[in-house]
PDB file of C-alpha atoms in Angstrom:
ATOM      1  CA  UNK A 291       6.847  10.540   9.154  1.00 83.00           C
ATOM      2  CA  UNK A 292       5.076  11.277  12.415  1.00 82.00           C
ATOM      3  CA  UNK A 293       2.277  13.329  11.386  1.00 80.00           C
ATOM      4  CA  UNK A 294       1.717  11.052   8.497  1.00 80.00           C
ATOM      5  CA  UNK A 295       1.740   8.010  11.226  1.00 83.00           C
ATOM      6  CA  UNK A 296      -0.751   9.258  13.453  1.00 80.00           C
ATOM      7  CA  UNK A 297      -3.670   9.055  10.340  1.00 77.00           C
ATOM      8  CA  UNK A 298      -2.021   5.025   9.885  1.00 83.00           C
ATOM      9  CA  UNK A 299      -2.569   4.964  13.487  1.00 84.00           C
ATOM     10  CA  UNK A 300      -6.286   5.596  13.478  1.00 80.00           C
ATOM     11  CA  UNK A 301      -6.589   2.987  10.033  1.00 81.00           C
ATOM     12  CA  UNK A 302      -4.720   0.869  12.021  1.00 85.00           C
ATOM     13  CA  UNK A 303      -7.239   1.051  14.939  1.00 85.00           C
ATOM     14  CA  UNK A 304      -9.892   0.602  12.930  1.00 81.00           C
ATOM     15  CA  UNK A 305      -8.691  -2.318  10.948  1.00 84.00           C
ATOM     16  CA  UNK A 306      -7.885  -4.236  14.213  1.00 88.00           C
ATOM     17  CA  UNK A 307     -11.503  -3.460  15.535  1.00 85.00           C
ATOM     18  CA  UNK A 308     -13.261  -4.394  11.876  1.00 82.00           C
ATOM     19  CA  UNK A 309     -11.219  -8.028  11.949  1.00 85.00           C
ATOM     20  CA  UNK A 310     -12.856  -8.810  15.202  1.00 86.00           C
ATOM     21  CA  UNK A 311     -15.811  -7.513  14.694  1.00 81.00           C
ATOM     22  CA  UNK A 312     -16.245  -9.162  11.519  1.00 79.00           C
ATOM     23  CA  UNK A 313     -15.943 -12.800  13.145  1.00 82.00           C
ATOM     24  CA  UNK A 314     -12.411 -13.811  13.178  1.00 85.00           C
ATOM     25  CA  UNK A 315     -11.040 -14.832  16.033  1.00 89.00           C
ATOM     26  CA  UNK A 316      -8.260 -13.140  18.398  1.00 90.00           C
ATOM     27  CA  UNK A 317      -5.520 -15.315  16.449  1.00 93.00           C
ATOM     28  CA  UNK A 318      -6.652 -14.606  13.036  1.00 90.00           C
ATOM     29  CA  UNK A 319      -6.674 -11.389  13.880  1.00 90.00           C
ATOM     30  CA  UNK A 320      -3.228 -11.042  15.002  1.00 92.00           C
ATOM     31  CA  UNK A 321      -1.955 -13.487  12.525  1.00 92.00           C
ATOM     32  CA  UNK A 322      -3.478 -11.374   9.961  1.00 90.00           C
ATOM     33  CA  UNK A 323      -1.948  -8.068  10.929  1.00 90.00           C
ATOM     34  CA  UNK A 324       1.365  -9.429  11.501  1.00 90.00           C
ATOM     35  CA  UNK A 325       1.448 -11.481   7.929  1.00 88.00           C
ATOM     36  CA  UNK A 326      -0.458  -9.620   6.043  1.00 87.00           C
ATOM     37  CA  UNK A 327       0.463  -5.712   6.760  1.00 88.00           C
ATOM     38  CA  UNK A 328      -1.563  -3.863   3.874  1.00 85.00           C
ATOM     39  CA  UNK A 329      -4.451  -2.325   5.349  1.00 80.00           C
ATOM     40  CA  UNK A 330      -6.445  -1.719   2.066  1.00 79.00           C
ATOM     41  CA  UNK A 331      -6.023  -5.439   1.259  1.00 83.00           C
ATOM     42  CA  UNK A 332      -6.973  -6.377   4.760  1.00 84.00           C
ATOM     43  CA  UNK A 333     -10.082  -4.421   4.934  1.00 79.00           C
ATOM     44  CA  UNK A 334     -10.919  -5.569   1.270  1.00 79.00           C
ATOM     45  CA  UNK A 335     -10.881  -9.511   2.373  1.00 82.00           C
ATOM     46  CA  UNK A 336     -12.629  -8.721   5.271  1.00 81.00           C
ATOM     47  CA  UNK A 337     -16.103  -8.823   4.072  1.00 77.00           C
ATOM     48  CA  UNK A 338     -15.109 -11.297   1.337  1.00 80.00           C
ATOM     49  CA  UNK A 339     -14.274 -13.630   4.111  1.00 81.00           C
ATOM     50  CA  UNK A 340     -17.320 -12.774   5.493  1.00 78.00           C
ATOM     51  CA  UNK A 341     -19.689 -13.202   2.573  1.00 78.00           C
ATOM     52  CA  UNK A 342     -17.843 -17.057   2.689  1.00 81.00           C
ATOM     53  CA  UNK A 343     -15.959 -15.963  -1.079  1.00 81.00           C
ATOM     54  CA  UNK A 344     -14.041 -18.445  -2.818  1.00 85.00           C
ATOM     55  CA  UNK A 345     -10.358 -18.504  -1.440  1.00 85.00           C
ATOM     56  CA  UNK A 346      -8.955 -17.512  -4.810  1.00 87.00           C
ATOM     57  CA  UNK A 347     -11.745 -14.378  -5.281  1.00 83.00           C
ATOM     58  CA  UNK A 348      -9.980 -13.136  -1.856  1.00 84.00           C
ATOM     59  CA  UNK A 349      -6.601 -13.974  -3.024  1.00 86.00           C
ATOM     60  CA  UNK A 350      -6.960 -12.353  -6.462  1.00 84.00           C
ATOM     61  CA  UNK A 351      -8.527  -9.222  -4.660  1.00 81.00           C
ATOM     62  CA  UNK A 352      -5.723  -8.713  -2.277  1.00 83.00           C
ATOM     63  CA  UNK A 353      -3.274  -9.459  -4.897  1.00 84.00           C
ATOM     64  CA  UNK A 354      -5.043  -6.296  -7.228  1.00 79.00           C
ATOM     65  CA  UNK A 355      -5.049  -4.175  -4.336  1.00 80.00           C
ATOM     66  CA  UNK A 356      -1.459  -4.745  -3.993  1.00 84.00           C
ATOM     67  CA  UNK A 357      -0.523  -4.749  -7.130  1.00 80.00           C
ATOM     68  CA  UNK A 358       1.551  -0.863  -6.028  1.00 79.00           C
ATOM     69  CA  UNK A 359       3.668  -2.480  -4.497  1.00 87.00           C
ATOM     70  CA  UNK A 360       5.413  -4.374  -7.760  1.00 85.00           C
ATOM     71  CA  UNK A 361       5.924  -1.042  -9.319  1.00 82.00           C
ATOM     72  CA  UNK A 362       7.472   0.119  -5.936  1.00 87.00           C
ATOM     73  CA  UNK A 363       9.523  -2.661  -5.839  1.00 89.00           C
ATOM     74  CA  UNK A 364      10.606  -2.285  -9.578  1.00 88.00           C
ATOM     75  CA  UNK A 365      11.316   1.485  -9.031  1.00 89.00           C
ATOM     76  CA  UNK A 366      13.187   0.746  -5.172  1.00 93.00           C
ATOM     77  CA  UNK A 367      15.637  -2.039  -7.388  1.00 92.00           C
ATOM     78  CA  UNK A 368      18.313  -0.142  -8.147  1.00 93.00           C
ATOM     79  CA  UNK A 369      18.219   1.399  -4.705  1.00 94.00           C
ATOM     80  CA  UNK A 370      18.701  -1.913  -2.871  1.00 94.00           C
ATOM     81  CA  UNK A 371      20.076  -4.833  -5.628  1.00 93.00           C
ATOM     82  CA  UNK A 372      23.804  -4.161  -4.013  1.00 92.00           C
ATOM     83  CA  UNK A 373      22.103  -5.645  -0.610  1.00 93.00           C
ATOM     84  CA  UNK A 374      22.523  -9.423   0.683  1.00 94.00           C
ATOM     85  CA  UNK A 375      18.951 -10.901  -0.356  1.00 94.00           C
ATOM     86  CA  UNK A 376      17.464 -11.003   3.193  1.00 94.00           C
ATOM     87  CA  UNK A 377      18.145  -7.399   3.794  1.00 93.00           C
ATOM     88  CA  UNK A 378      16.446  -6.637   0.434  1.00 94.00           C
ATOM     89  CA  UNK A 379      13.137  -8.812   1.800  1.00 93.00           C
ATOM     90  CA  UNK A 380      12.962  -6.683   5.039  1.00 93.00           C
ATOM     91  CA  UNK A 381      12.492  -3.888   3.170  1.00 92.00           C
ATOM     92  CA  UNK A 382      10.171  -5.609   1.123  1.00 91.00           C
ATOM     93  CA  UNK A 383       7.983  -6.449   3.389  1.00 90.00           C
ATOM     94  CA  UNK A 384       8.568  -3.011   5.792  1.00 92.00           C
ATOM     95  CA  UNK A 385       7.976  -0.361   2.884  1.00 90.00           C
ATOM     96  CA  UNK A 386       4.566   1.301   2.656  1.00 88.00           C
ATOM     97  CA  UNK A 387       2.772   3.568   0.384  1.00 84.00           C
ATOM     98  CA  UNK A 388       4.005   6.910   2.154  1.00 84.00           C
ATOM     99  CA  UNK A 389       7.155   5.628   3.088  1.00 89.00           C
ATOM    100  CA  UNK A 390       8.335   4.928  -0.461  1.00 90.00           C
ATOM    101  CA  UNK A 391       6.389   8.550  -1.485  1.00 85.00           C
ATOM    102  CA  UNK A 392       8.871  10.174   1.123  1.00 88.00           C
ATOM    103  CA  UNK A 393      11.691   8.383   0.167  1.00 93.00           C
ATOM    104  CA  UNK A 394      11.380   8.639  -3.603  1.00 90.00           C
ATOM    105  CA  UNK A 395      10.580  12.419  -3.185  1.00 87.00           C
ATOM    106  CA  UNK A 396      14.339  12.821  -1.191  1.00 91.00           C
ATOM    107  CA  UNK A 397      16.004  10.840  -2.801  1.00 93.00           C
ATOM    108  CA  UNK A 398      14.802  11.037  -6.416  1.00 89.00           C
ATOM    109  CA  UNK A 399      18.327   8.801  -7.653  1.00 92.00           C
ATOM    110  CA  UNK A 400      19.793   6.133  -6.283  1.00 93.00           C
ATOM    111  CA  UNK A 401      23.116   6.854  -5.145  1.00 92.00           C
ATOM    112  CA  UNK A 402      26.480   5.555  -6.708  1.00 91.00           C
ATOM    113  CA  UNK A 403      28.826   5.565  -3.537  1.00 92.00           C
ATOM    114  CA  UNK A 404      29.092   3.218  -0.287  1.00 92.00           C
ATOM    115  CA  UNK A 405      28.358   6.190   2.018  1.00 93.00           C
ATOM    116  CA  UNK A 406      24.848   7.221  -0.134  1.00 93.00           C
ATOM    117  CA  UNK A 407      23.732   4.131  -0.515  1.00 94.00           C
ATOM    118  CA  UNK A 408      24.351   3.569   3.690  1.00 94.00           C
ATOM    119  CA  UNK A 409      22.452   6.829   4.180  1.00 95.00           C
ATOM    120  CA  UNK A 410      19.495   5.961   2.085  1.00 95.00           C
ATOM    121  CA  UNK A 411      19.123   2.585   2.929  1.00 94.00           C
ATOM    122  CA  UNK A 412      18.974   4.251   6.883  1.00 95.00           C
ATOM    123  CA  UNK A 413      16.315   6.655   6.030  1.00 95.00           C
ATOM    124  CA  UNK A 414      13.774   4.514   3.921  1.00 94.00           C
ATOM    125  CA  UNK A 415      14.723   2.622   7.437  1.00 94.00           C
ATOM    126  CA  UNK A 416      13.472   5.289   9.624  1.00 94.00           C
ATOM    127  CA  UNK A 417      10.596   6.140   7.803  1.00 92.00           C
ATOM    128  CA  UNK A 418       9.144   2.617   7.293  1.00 92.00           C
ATOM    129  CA  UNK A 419       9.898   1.561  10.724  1.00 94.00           C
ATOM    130  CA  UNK A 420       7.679   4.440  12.163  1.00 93.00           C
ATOM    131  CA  UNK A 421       5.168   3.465  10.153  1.00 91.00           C
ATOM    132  CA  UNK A 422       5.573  -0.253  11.050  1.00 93.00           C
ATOM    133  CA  UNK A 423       5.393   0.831  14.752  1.00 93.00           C
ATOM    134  CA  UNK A 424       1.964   2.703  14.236  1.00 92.00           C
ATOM    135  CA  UNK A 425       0.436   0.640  12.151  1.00 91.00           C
ATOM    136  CA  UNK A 426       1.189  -2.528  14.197  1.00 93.00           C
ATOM    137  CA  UNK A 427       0.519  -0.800  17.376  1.00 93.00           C
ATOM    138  CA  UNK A 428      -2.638   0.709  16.995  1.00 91.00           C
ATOM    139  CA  UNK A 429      -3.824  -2.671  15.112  1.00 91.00           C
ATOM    140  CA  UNK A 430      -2.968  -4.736  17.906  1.00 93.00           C
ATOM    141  CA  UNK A 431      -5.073  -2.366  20.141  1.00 93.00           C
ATOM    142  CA  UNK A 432      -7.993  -2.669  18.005  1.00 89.00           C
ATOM    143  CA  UNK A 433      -8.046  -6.281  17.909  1.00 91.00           C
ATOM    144  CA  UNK A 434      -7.709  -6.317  22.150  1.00 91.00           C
ATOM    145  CA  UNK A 435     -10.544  -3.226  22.321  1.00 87.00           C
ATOM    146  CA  UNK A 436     -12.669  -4.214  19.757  1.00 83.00           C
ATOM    147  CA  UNK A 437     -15.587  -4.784  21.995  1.00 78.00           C
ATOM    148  CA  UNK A 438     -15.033  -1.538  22.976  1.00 80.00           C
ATOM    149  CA  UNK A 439     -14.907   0.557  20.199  1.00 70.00           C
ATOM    150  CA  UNK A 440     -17.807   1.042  17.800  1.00 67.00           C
ATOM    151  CA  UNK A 441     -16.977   1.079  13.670  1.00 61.00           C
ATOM    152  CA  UNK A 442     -19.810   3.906  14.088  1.00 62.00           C
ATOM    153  CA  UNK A 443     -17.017   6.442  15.888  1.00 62.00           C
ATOM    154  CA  UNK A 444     -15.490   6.538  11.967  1.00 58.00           C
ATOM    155  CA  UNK A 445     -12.176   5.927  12.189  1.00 54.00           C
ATOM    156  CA  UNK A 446     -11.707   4.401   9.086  1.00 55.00           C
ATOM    157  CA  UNK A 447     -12.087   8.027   7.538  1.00 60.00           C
ATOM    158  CA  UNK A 448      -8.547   9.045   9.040  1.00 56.00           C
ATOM    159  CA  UNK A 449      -7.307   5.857   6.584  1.00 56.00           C
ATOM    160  CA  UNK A 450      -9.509   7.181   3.750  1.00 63.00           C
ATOM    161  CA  UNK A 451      -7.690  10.469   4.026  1.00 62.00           C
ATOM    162  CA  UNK A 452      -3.994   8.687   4.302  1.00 59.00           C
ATOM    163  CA  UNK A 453      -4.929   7.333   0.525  1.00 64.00           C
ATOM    164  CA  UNK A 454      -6.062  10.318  -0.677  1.00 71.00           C
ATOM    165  CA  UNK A 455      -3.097  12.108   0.615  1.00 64.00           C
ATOM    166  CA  UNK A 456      -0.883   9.312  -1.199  1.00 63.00           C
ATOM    167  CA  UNK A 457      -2.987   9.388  -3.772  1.00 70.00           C
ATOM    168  CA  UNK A 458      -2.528  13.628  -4.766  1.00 73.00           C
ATOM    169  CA  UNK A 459       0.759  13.209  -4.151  1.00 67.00           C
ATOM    170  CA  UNK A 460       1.629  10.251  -6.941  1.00 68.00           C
ATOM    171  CA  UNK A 461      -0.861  11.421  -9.713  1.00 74.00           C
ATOM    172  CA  UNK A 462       2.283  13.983 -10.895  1.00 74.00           C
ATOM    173  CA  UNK A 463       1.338  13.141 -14.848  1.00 78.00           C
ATOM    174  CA  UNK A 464      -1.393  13.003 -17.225  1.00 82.00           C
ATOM    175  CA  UNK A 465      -1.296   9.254 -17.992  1.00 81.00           C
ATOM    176  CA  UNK A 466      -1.547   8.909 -13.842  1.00 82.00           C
ATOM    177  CA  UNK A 467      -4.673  11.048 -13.138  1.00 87.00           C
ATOM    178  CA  UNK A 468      -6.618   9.594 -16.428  1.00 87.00           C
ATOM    179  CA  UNK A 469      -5.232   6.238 -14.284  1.00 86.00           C
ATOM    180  CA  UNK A 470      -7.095   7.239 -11.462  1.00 87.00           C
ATOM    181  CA  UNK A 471     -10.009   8.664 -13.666  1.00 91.00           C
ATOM    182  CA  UNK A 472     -10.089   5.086 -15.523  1.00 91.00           C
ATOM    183  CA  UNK A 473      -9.902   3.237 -12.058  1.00 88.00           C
ATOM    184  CA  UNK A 474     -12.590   4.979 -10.131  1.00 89.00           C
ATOM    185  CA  UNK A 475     -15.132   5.782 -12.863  1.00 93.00           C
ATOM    186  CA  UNK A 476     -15.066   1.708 -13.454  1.00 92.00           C
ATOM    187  CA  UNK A 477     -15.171   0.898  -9.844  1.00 88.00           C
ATOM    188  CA  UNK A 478     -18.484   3.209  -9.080  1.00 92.00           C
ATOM    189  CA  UNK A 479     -20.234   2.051 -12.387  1.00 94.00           C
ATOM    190  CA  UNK A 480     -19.549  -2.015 -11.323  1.00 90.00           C
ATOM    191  CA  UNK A 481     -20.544  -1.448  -8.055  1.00 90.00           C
ATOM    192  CA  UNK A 482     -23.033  -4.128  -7.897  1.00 88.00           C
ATOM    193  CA  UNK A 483     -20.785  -6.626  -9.041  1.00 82.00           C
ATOM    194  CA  UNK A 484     -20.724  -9.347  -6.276  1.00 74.00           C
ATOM    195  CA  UNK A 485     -17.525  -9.767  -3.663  1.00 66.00           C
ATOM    196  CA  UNK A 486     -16.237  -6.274  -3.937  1.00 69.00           C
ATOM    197  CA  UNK A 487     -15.485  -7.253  -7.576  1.00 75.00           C
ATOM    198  CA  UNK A 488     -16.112  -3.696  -8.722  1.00 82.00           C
ATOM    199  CA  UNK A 489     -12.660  -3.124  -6.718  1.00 76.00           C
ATOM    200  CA  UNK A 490     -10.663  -5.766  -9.361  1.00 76.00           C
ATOM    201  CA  UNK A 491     -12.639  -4.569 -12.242  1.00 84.00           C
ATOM    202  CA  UNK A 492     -11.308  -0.861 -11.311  1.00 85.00           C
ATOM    203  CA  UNK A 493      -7.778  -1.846 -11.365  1.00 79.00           C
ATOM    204  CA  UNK A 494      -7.684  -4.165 -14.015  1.00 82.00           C
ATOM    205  CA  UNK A 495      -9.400  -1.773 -16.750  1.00 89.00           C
ATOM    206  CA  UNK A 496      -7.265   0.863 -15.990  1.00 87.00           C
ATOM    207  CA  UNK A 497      -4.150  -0.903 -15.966  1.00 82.00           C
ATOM    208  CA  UNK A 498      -4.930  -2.226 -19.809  1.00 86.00           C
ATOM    209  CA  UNK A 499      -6.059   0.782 -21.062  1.00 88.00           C
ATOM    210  CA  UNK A 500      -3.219   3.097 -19.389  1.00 84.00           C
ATOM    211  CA  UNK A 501      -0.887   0.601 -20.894  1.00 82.00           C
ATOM    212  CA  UNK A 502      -2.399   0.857 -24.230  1.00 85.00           C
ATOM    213  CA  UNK A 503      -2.409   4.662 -24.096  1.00 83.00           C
ATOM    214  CA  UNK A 504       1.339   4.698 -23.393  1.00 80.00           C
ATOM    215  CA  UNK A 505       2.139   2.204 -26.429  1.00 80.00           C
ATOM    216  CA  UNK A 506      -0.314   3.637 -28.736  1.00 78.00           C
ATOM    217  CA  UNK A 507       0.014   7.187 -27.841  1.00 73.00           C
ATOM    218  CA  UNK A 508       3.264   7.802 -26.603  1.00 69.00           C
ATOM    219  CA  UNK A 509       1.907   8.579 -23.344  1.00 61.00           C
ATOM    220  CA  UNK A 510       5.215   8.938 -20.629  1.00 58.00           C
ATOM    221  CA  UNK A 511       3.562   7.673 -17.201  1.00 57.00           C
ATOM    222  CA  UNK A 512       6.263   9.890 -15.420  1.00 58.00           C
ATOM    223  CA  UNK A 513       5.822  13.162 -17.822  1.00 58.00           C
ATOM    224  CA  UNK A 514       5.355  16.055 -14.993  1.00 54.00           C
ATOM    225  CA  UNK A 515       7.088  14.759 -12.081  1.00 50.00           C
ATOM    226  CA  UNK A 516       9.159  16.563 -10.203  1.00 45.00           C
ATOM    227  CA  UNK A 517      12.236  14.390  -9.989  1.00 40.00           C
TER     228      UNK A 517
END
């Protein structure tokens, strides 16, 4: 994980600076990073909060953002049900995009014994906690430097390329990259939709259709993976 954490760092950096910069105070800013953790939903409610949205536009933006991280959690179930239920939240809340793309890629079954379930539990661990570490880190620098560092040195492009990395590495079937097709052609053509609503529009659309294409056309969302 630490190449992949030093691109989180520089998000990270750049999230902490934006959330100051934006207006909210040193609290808010800290409270947000430690609460929230989900960059892309972070820097999506930024300028919501900004533009003084309603509370449930930002809500219901986040929560589309997000909405990964209930298929992660579905696929991570069997992986994690035999825990005691506040073990199973920590990894809830620790587990990341590349994180669960690392673990999912080495471990594409969950295992059946005490000993392989110890030793995946330990390195979806490792890998999240690295992440964790960075992504905190760097955040909580921002928000203390932010008068120092300018949103014009482009930082936010190291995050950019973290997604895009995540991104190529999950669209492993057909029904998955005419997801991402679906989701970004909607996005750019409801761009002037007010509130970043372009971003909910994206998402929304191409969940319906994708799940229409797998009922009506037998479409298997994991047809070409690997695993």
């Amino acid at each position: 994980m630490a190449p992949l954490a030093l691109g989180i760092s520089a998000w990270g950096l750049m999230t902490g600076v934006a959330m100051v910069q934006s207006g909210m105070s040193v609290f808010e800013a800290v409270a947000m990073t430690l609460l929230v953790y989900a960059g892309s939903s972070q820097l999506a409610a930024i300028p919501l909060l900004m533009a003084g949205a309603p509370g449930w536009v930002i809500l219901a933006t986040g929560f589309c953002v997000n909405l990964r991280f209930v298929v992660f959690s579905l696929h991570l179930r069997p992986y994690l049900m035999h825990l005691p239920r506040w073990r199973r939240l920590v990894n809830g809340y620790m587990t990341a995009d590349l994180s669960y793309v690392m673990f999912t890629r080495r471990y594409p079954e969950p295992a059946q014994d005490t000993a392989g379930r110890d030793e995946q539990e330990a390195y979806l661990a490792g890998g999240y906690f690295l992440t964790w570490a960075a992504w905190m880190g760097l955040s909580l620098i921002g928000v203390a430097l932010a008068n120092f560092i300018p949103l014009a040195w482009g930082l936010g492009f190291a995050g950019v390329l973290s997604l895009v990395a995540i991104l190529c590495s999950m669209a492993t079937s057909k029904l998955r990259m005419v997801a991402v097709g679906i989701a970004g052609a909607t996005a750019v053509a409801a761009y002037n939709l007010p509130l970043k609503l372009n971003i909910v529009a994206g998402i929304g659309v191409a969940v319906l259709l994708c799940f229409w294409f797998e009922k009506q056309l037998g479409l298997d969302p994991n047809a070409g993976d690997e695993a």
